[in-house]
Structures are given as C-alpha cells and as structure tokens.
Amino acid sequence: MTESEFIPADPDPASRRSDPARNLAVVVYILQALSFFLGGITGLVGVIINYVKLDDVRNTWVEHHFRWQIRTFWIGLLWTVIGIVTTPLIIGWFILLGVSIWIIYRIVKGALALNDGRAPV
C-alpha cells in the first residue's frame, strides 16, 4: 500500500464496530467527555493515546477523528488557560463557558460522525 492511499470506512455498520482503530477513537471521545468531571486528566490520557496510535491509523478514515480529537484537546486547553487567567476580570467566566460549550460540541459532533463512518467535518 502506498503512503497516499486512503482506506475508507467499511459501509457495513456491524463490521465497522469491530474495527480496533474505530473503537480506540470511541474510547478517546469518552475520555474527553469524562474530563469535565475528572479535572481534565482523562482528556490528557486521551490525547496521549491519539499521539501514540496516530501512525497506526494514518491514511484510514479514523485518522480524521484522531486529528479532530488532538485539535479539540489543544485548542480547548489554550482557551481554558486564557479563561482561567482572565477570570479575575470577569470575562474569564464567559471564556470558560464558551470553551466548555465548544468542547462539548466537538465531542458530540465527532462521536456522531464516527458512528456514521465519516469524517468530522
């Protein structure tokens, strides 16, 4: 298989569920969702999983989800830090609310796209 060859999702939903890369992406979406309740540590574990397994999913339909999850983590972390730093100025609370809504949106949109066998675009 060449480096530029792309492996699409299997059109059969039952066989897609047995794909280990897809199941790993599901685990990372769950870890990202749990990070709201566990202080963010599960989000960190999820992004570490993404980076460790990124080469295994390269040029597959699941790679888009891994990149989506990585971007969600880093952009969310950046805006969370900005929100915490600006909390004394009151605007930080609005930033934290906005970033929370944005992260939830990204998790839900990505998980639904993963369930449908398509990229989270």
Coordinates of N, CA and C in Angstrom, one line a residue:
M1 N 0.8 -1.2 0.0 CA 0.0 0.0 0.0 C 0.9 1.2 0.0
T2 N 0.6 2.2 -0.8 CA 1.4 3.4 -0.9 C 1.0 4.3 0.2
E3 N 1.9 5.3 0.5 CA 1.6 6.2 1.5 C 0.4 7.1 1.3
S4 N 0.1 7.4 0.0 CA -1.0 8.3 -0.2 C -2.3 7.6 -0.4
E5 N -2.4 6.3 -0.3 CA -3.6 5.5 -0.5 C -4.4 5.7 0.8
F6 N -5.7 6.0 0.6 CA -6.7 6.2 1.7 C -7.6 5.0 1.8
I7 N -7.8 4.5 3.1 CA -8.6 3.4 3.3 C -10.0 4.0 3.9
P8 N -11.1 3.9 3.1 CA -12.3 4.4 3.6 C -13.0 3.5 4.6
A9 N -14.0 4.0 5.2 CA -14.8 3.3 6.2 C -15.6 2.2 5.5
D10 N -15.7 1.0 6.2 CA -16.5 -0.1 5.7 C -18.0 0.4 5.7
P11 N -18.7 0.2 4.6 CA -20.1 0.6 4.5 C -21.0 -0.1 5.5
D12 N -20.6 -1.3 5.9 CA -21.4 -2.1 6.8 C -21.1 -1.7 8.3
P13 N -22.2 -1.1 8.9 CA -22.0 -0.6 10.3 C -21.6 -1.7 11.3
A14 N -22.0 -2.9 11.1 CA -21.7 -4.0 12.0 C -20.2 -4.3 12.0
S15 N -19.6 -4.4 10.8 CA -18.2 -4.6 10.6 C -17.3 -3.4 11.1
R16 N -17.9 -2.2 10.9 CA -17.2 -1.0 11.4 C -17.0 -1.1 12.9
R17 N -17.9 -1.6 13.6 CA -17.9 -1.6 15.1 C -16.7 -2.6 15.6
S18 N -16.3 -3.5 14.7 CA -15.2 -4.4 15.2 C -13.8 -3.8 14.8
D19 N -13.8 -2.7 14.2 CA -12.5 -2.1 13.8 C -11.8 -1.5 15.0
P20 N -10.6 -2.0 15.4 CA -10.0 -1.6 16.6 C -9.6 -0.1 16.6
A21 N -9.3 0.5 15.5 CA -9.0 1.9 15.4 C -10.2 2.7 15.7
R22 N -11.3 2.3 15.2 CA -12.6 3.0 15.5 C -12.9 2.9 17.0
N23 N -12.8 1.7 17.5 CA -13.0 1.5 19.0 C -12.1 2.4 19.8
L24 N -10.9 2.5 19.4 CA -10.0 3.4 20.1 C -10.4 4.9 20.1
A25 N -10.9 5.3 18.9 CA -11.4 6.7 18.8 C -12.7 6.8 19.7
V26 N -13.5 5.8 19.8 CA -14.6 5.9 20.8 C -14.2 6.1 22.2
V27 N -13.1 5.3 22.6 CA -12.6 5.4 23.9 C -12.1 6.8 24.2
V28 N -11.4 7.4 23.2 CA -10.9 8.8 23.4 C -12.0 9.8 23.5
Y29 N -13.1 9.6 22.7 CA -14.2 10.5 22.9 C -14.8 10.4 24.3
I30 N -14.9 9.2 24.8 CA -15.4 9.0 26.1 C -14.5 9.6 27.2
L31 N -13.2 9.5 27.0 CA -12.2 10.1 27.9 C -12.3 11.6 27.9
Q32 N -12.5 12.2 26.7 CA -12.7 13.6 26.6 C -13.9 14.1 27.3
A33 N -15.0 13.3 27.2 CA -16.2 13.7 27.9 C -16.1 13.6 29.4
L34 N -15.4 12.6 29.8 CA -15.2 12.4 31.3 C -14.3 13.5 31.9
S35 N -13.5 14.1 31.0 CA -12.5 15.1 31.5 C -13.3 16.3 32.2
F36 N -14.5 16.5 31.8 CA -15.3 17.6 32.5 C -15.5 17.2 34.0
F37 N -15.6 16.0 34.3 CA -16.0 15.6 35.7 C -14.7 15.1 36.5
L38 N -13.6 14.9 35.8 CA -12.4 14.4 36.5 C -11.2 15.3 36.4
G39 N -11.5 16.6 36.2 CA -10.5 17.6 36.2 C -9.5 17.6 35.0
G40 N -9.9 17.0 33.9 CA -9.1 17.1 32.7 C -8.1 16.0 32.5
I41 N -7.8 15.2 33.5 CA -6.8 14.2 33.4 C -7.1 13.2 32.4
T42 N -8.4 12.8 32.2 CA -8.8 11.8 31.2 C -8.6 12.4 29.8
G43 N -8.8 13.7 29.6 CA -8.5 14.3 28.3 C -7.0 14.2 28.0
L44 N -6.2 14.4 29.0 CA -4.7 14.2 28.7 C -4.4 12.8 28.3
V45 N -5.0 11.8 29.0 CA -4.8 10.4 28.7 C -5.2 10.2 27.2
G46 N -6.4 10.7 26.9 CA -6.9 10.6 25.5 C -6.0 11.1 24.4
V47 N -5.4 12.3 24.7 CA -4.6 12.9 23.6 C -3.2 12.1 23.6
I48 N -2.8 11.6 24.7 CA -1.6 10.7 24.6 C -1.9 9.5 23.8
I49 N -3.0 8.9 24.0 CA -3.4 7.7 23.1 C -3.4 8.1 21.7
N50 N -4.0 9.3 21.4 CA -4.0 9.8 20.0 C -2.7 9.8 19.4
Y51 N -1.7 10.4 20.1 CA -0.4 10.6 19.6 C 0.3 9.2 19.4
V52 N 0.2 8.4 20.4 CA 0.8 7.0 20.3 C 0.3 6.2 19.2
K53 N -1.0 6.3 18.9 CA -1.6 5.4 17.9 C -1.8 6.1 16.5
L54 N -1.3 7.4 16.4 CA -1.6 8.1 15.2 C -1.0 7.4 13.9
D55 N 0.2 6.9 14.1 CA 0.8 6.2 12.9 C 0.1 4.9 12.5
D56 N -0.6 4.3 13.4 CA -1.4 3.1 13.1 C -2.6 3.4 12.3
V57 N -3.2 4.6 12.5 CA -4.4 4.9 11.8 C -4.2 5.8 10.6
R58 N -2.9 6.1 10.3 CA -2.6 7.0 9.1 C -3.2 6.5 7.8
N59 N -3.8 7.4 7.1 CA -4.4 7.0 5.8 C -5.6 6.1 5.9
T60 N -6.3 6.1 7.1 CA -7.5 5.5 7.2 C -8.6 6.5 7.5
W61 N -9.8 6.1 7.5 CA -10.9 7.1 7.8 C -10.9 7.5 9.3
V62 N -10.3 6.8 10.1 CA -10.2 7.1 11.6 C -9.2 8.2 11.8
E63 N -8.2 8.4 10.9 CA -7.2 9.4 11.1 C -7.8 10.8 11.3
H64 N -8.9 11.1 10.6 CA -9.5 12.4 10.7 C -10.1 12.6 12.2
H65 N -10.6 11.5 12.7 CA -11.1 11.6 14.1 C -9.9 11.8 15.1
F66 N -8.8 11.1 14.9 CA -7.7 11.3 15.8 C -7.2 12.8 15.7
R67 N -7.1 13.3 14.5 CA -6.7 14.7 14.4 C -7.7 15.7 15.0
W68 N -9.0 15.4 14.8 CA -10.1 16.2 15.4 C -9.9 16.2 16.9
Q69 N -9.7 15.0 17.5 CA -9.5 14.9 19.0 C -8.3 15.6 19.5
I70 N -7.2 15.6 18.7 CA -6.0 16.3 19.1 C -6.2 17.8 19.1
R71 N -6.8 18.3 18.0 CA -7.1 19.7 17.9 C -8.1 20.2 19.0
T72 N -9.1 19.3 19.3 CA -10.0 19.7 20.4 C -9.3 19.8 21.7
F73 N -8.4 18.9 22.0 CA -7.7 19.0 23.3 C -6.8 20.3 23.3
W74 N -6.0 20.5 22.3 CA -5.0 21.6 22.4 C -5.7 23.0 22.4
I75 N -6.7 23.1 21.5 CA -7.4 24.4 21.4 C -8.2 24.6 22.7
G76 N -8.8 23.6 23.2 CA -9.6 23.7 24.4 C -8.7 24.0 25.6
L77 N -7.5 23.4 25.6 CA -6.5 23.7 26.7 C -6.1 25.2 26.7
L78 N -5.8 25.6 25.5 CA -5.3 27.0 25.3 C -6.4 28.0 25.8
W79 N -7.7 27.8 25.4 CA -8.7 28.7 25.8 C -9.1 28.6 27.2
T80 N -8.9 27.4 27.8 CA -9.2 27.2 29.2 C -8.1 27.9 30.0
V81 N -6.9 27.9 29.6 CA -5.8 28.7 30.3 C -6.1 30.2 30.2
I82 N -6.5 30.6 29.0 CA -6.8 32.0 28.9 C -8.0 32.4 29.8
G83 N -9.0 31.5 29.8 CA -10.2 31.8 30.7 C -9.8 31.8 32.1
I84 N -9.0 30.9 32.6 CA -8.6 30.9 34.0 C -7.8 32.2 34.3
V85 N -6.9 32.6 33.5 CA -6.0 33.8 33.7 C -6.9 35.0 33.8
T86 N -7.9 35.1 32.9 CA -8.8 36.3 32.9 C -10.0 36.2 33.8
T87 N -10.1 35.2 34.6 CA -11.3 35.1 35.5 C -11.4 36.3 36.4
P88 N -10.3 36.8 37.0 CA -10.4 38.0 37.8 C -11.0 39.2 37.1
L89 N -10.9 39.2 35.8 CA -11.5 40.3 35.0 C -13.0 40.0 34.6
I90 N -13.6 39.0 35.1 CA -14.9 38.6 34.9 C -15.1 38.0 33.5
I91 N -14.4 38.5 32.5 CA -14.5 37.9 31.1 C -14.1 36.5 31.1
G92 N -13.2 36.1 32.0 CA -12.7 34.7 32.0 C -13.9 33.7 32.2
W93 N -14.9 34.1 33.0 CA -16.0 33.2 33.2 C -16.7 32.9 31.9
F94 N -16.9 34.0 31.1 CA -17.6 33.8 29.8 C -16.7 33.0 28.8
I95 N -15.4 33.2 28.9 CA -14.5 32.4 28.1 C -14.6 30.9 28.5
L96 N -14.6 30.6 29.8 CA -14.7 29.2 30.2 C -16.0 28.6 29.8
L97 N -17.1 29.4 29.9 CA -18.4 28.9 29.4 C -18.4 28.6 27.9
G98 N -17.8 29.5 27.2 CA -17.7 29.3 25.7 C -16.9 28.1 25.3
V99 N -15.7 28.0 26.0 CA -14.9 26.9 25.6 C -15.5 25.5 26.0
S100 N -16.2 25.5 27.1 CA -16.9 24.3 27.6 C -18.0 23.9 26.5
I101 N -18.8 24.8 26.1 CA -19.8 24.6 25.0 C -19.1 24.1 23.8
W102 N -18.0 24.7 23.4 CA -17.3 24.4 22.1 C -16.7 22.9 22.2
I103 N -16.2 22.6 23.4 CA -15.6 21.2 23.5 C -16.7 20.2 23.5
I104 N -17.8 20.5 24.2 CA -19.0 19.5 24.1 C -19.4 19.3 22.7
Y105 N -19.6 20.4 22.0 CA -20.0 20.4 20.6 C -19.0 19.5 19.8
R106 N -17.7 19.7 19.9 CA -16.7 18.9 19.2 C -16.8 17.4 19.5
I107 N -17.0 17.1 20.8 CA -17.1 15.7 21.2 C -18.3 15.1 20.6
V108 N -19.4 15.7 20.7 CA -20.7 15.2 20.2 C -20.6 15.1 18.6
K109 N -20.2 16.1 18.0 CA -20.1 16.1 16.5 C -19.2 15.0 16.0
G110 N -18.0 14.9 16.7 CA -17.1 13.8 16.3 C -17.6 12.4 16.6
A111 N -18.2 12.2 17.7 CA -18.7 10.9 18.0 C -19.9 10.5 17.1
L112 N -20.7 11.4 16.8 CA -21.8 11.1 15.8 C -21.3 10.8 14.4
A113 N -20.3 11.5 14.0 CA -19.6 11.3 12.7 C -18.9 9.9 12.7
L114 N -18.3 9.6 13.8 CA -17.6 8.3 13.9 C -18.6 7.2 13.8
N115 N -19.8 7.3 14.5 CA -20.8 6.3 14.5 C -21.3 6.1 13.0
D116 N -21.4 7.2 12.3 CA -21.8 7.1 10.9 C -20.8 6.7 9.9
G117 N -19.5 6.6 10.4 CA -18.4 6.1 9.5 C -17.9 7.2 8.6
R118 N -18.0 8.5 9.0 CA -17.5 9.5 8.2 C -16.6 10.5 9.0
A119 N -15.9 11.3 8.3 CA -15.0 12.3 9.0 C -15.8 13.4 9.7
P120 N -15.3 13.9 10.8 CA -16.0 15.0 11.5 C -15.7 16.4 10.9
V121 N -16.3 16.7 9.8 CA -16.0 17.9 9.1 C -17.1 19.0 9.4

